[in-house]
PDB file of C-alpha atoms in Angstrom:
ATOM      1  CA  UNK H   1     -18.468  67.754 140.038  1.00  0.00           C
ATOM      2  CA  UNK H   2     -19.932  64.582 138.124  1.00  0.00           C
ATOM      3  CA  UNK H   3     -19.556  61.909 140.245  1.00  0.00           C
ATOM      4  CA  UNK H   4     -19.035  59.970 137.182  1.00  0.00           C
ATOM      5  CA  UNK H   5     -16.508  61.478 135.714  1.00  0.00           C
ATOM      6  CA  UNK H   6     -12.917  59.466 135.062  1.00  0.00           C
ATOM      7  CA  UNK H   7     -10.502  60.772 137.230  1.00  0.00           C
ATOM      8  CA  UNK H   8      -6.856  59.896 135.584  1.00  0.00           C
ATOM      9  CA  UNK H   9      -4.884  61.121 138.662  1.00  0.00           C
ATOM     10  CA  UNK H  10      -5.488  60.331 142.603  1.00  0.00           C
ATOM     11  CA  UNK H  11      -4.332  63.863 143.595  1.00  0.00           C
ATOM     12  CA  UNK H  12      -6.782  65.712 145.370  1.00  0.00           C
ATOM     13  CA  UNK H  13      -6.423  69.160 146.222  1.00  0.00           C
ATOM     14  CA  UNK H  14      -8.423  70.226 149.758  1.00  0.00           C
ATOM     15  CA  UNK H  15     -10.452  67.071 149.415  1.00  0.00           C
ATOM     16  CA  UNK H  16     -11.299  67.747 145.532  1.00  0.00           C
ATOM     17  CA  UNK H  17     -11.407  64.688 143.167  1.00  0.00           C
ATOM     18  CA  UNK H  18     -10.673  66.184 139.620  1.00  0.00           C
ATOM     19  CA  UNK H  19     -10.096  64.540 136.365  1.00  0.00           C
ATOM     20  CA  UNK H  20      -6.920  65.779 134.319  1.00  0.00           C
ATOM     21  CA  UNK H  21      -9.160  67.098 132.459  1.00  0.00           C
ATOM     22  CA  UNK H  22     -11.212  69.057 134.699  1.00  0.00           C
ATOM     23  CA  UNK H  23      -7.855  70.402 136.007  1.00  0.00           C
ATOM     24  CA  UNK H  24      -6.745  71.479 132.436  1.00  0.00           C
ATOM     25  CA  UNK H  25     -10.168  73.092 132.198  1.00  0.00           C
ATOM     26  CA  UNK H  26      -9.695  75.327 134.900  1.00  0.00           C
ATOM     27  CA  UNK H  27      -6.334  76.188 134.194  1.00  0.00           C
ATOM     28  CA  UNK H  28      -6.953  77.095 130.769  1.00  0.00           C
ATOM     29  CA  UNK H  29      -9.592  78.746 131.965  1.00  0.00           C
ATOM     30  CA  UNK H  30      -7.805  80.726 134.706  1.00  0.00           C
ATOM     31  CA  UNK H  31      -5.171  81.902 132.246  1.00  0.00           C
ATOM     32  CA  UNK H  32      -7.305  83.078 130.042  1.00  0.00           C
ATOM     33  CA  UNK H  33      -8.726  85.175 132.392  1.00  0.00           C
ATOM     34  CA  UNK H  34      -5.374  86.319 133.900  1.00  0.00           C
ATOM     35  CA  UNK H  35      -4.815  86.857 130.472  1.00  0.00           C
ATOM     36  CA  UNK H  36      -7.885  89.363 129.752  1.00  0.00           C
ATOM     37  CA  UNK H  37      -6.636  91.421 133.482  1.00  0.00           C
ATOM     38  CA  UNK H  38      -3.381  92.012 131.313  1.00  0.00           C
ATOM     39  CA  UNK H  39      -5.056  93.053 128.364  1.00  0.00           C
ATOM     40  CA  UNK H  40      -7.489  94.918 130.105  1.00  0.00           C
ATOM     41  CA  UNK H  41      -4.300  97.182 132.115  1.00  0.00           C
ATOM     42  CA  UNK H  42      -2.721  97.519 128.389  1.00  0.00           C
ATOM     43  CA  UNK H  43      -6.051  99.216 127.331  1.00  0.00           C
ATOM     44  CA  UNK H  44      -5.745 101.309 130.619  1.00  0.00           C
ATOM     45  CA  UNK H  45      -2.106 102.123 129.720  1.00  0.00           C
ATOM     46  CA  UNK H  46      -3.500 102.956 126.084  1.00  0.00           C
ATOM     47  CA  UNK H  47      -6.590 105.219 127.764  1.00  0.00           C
ATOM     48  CA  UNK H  48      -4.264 107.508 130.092  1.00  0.00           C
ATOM     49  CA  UNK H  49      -1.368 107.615 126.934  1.00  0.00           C
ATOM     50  CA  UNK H  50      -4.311 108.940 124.489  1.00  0.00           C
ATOM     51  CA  UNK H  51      -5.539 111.203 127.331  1.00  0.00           C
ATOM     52  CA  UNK H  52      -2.020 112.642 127.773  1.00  0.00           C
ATOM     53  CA  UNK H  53      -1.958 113.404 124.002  1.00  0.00           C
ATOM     54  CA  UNK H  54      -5.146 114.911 124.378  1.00  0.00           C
ATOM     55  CA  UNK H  55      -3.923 117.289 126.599  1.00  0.00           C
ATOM     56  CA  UNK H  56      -0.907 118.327 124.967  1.00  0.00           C
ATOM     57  CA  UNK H  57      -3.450 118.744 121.879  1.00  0.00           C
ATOM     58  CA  UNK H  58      -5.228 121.063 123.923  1.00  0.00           C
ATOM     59  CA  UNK H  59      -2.496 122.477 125.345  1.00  0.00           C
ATOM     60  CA  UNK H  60      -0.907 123.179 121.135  1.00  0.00           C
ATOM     61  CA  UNK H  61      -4.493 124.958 120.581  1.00  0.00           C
ATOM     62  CA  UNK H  62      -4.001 127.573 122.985  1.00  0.00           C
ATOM     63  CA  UNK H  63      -0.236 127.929 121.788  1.00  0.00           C
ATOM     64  CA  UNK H  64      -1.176 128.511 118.171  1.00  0.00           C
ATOM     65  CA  UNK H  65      -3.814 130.558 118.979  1.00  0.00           C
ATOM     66  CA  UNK H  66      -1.535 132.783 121.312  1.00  0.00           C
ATOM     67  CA  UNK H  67       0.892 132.919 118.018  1.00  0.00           C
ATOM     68  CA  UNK H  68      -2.187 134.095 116.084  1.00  0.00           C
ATOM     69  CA  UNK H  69      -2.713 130.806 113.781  1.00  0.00           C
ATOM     70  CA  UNK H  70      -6.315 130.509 114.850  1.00  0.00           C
ATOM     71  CA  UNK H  71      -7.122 128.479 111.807  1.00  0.00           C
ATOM     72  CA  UNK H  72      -5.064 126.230 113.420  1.00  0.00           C
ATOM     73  CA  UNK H  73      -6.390 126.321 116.314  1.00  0.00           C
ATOM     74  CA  UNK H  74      -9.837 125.994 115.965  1.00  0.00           C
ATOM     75  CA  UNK H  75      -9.000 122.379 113.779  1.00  0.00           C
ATOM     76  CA  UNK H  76      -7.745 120.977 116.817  1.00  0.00           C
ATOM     77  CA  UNK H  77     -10.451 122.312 118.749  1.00  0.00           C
ATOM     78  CA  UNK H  78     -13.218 121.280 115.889  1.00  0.00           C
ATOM     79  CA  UNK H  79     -11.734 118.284 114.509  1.00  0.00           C
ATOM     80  CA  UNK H  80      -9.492 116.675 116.843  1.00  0.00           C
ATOM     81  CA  UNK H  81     -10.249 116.911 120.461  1.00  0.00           C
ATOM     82  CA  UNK H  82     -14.131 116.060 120.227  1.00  0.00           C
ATOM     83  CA  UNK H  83     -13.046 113.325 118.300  1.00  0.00           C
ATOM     84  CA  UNK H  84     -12.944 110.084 119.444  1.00  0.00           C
ATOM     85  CA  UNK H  85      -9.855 107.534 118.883  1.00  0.00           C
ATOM     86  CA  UNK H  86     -11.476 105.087 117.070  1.00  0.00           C
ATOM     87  CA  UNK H  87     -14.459 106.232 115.004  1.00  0.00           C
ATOM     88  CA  UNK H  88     -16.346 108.581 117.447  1.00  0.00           C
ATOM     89  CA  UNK H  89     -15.707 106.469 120.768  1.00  0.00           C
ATOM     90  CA  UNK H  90     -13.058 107.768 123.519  1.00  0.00           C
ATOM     91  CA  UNK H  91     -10.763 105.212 125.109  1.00  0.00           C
ATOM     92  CA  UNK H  92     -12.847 105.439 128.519  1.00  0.00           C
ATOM     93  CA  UNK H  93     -15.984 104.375 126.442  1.00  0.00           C
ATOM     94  CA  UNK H  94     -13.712 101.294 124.892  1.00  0.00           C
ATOM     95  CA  UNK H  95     -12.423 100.485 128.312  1.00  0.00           C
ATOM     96  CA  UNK H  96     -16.452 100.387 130.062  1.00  0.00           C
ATOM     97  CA  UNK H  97     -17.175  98.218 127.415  1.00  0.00           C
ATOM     98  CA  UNK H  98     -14.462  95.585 127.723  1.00  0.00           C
ATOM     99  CA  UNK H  99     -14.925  95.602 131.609  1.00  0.00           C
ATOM    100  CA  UNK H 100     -18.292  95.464 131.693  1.00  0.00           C
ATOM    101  CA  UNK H 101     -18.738  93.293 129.073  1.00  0.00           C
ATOM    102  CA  UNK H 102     -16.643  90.598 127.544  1.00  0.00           C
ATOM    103  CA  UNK H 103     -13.856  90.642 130.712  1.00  0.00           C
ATOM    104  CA  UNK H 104     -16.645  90.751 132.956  1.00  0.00           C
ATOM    105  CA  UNK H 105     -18.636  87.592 131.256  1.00  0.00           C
ATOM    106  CA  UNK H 106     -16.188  85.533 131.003  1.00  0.00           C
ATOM    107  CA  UNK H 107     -14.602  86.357 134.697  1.00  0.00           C
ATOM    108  CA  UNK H 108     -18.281  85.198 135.888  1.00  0.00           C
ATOM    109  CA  UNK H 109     -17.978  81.902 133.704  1.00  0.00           C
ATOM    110  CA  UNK H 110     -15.172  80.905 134.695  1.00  0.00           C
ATOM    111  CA  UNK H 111     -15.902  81.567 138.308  1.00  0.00           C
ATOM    112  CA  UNK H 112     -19.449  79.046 138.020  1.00  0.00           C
ATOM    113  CA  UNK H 113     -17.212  76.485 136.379  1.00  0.00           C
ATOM    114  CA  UNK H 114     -14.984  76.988 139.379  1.00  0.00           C
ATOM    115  CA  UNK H 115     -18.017  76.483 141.913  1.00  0.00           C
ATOM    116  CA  UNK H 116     -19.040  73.799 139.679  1.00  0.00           C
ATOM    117  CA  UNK H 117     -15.858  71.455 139.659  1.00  0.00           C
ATOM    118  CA  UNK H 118     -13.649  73.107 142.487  1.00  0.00           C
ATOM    119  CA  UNK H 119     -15.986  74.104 145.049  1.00  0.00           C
ATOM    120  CA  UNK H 120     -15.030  77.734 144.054  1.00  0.00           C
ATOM    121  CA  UNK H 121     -11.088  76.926 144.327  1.00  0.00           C
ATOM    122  CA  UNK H 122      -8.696  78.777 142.211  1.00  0.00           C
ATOM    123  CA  UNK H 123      -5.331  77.702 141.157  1.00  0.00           C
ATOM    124  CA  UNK H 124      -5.905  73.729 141.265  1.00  0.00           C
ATOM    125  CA  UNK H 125      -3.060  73.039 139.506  1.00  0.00           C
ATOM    126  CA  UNK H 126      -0.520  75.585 141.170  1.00  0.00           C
ATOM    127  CA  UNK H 127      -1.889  73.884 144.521  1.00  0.00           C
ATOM    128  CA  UNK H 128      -1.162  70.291 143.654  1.00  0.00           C
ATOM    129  CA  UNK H 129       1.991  71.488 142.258  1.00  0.00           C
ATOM    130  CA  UNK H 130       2.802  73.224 145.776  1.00  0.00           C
ATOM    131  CA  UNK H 131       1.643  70.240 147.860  1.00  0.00           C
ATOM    132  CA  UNK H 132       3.787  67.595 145.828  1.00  0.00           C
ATOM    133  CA  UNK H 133       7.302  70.035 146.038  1.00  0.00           C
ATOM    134  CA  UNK H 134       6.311  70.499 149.362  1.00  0.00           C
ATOM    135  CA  UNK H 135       5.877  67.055 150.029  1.00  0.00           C
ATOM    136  CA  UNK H 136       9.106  66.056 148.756  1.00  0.00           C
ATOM    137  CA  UNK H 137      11.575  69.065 150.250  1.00  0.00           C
ATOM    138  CA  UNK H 138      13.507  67.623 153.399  1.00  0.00           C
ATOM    139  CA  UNK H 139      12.676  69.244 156.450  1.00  0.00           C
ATOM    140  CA  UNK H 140       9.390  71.653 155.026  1.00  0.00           C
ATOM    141  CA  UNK H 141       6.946  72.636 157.560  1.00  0.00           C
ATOM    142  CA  UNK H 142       3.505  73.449 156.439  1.00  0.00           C
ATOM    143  CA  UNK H 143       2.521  76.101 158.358  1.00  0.00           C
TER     144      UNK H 143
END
């Protein structure tokens, strides 16, 4: 933390000195990242829907081509099942590259801005919020 740095509030949280805006920082910065975990499950929801369809797909190609429609049939098999779901790419390539690249970067920068200002402590603001309800319940133990 910069030594230098206004600090607009005297709360501390586990000995840590933060401006409001360092505080807002890391907030902002830990939703978005909460954020990118949620979005990253929806594109897991989306990966195992699309592989369902998939295999009901597969599963209509050997129905048509038991009722003899194997035009049919080999179109799903030729056109549609290699294909990918968005240009040639399957969902499981979308999701490695979200994980591994965008969530995972920015997961990483907030974490060194973390270590930087917080000494690696997450939820600064959800702490000091704790501490001062705490703080003012009658008869709360800390335990």
């Amino acid at each position: 933390m910069d030594p230098d740095a206004e600090n607009t509030d005297d709360s501390t949280t586990a000995g840590l000195q933060l401006s409001d805006a360092e505080k807002d920082a890391l907030h902002d910065l830990q939703l978005a990242v909460e954020h990118l975990h949620r979005g990253y499950g929806a594109l897991l929801e989306c990966h195992h829907e699309v592989g369902h369809a998939m295999d009901q797909v597969a599963d209509a190609e050997d129905r048509l081509r038991e009722a003899d429609h194997e035009t049919w049939a080999n179109d799903l098999r030729d056109e549609y099942l290699p294909a990918g779901s968005i240009g040639d790419r399957w969902t499981y390539e979308l999701i490695e590259e979200f994980s591994d690249g965008f969530l995972r970067e920015l997961t990483d920068f907030e974490a060194t801005v973390r270590d930087e200002l917080a000494d690696g402590q997450g939820h600064v603001t959800e702490r000091e919020q704790q501490r001062r309800w705490r703080e003012r319940a009658e008869g709360w133990k800390d335990e």
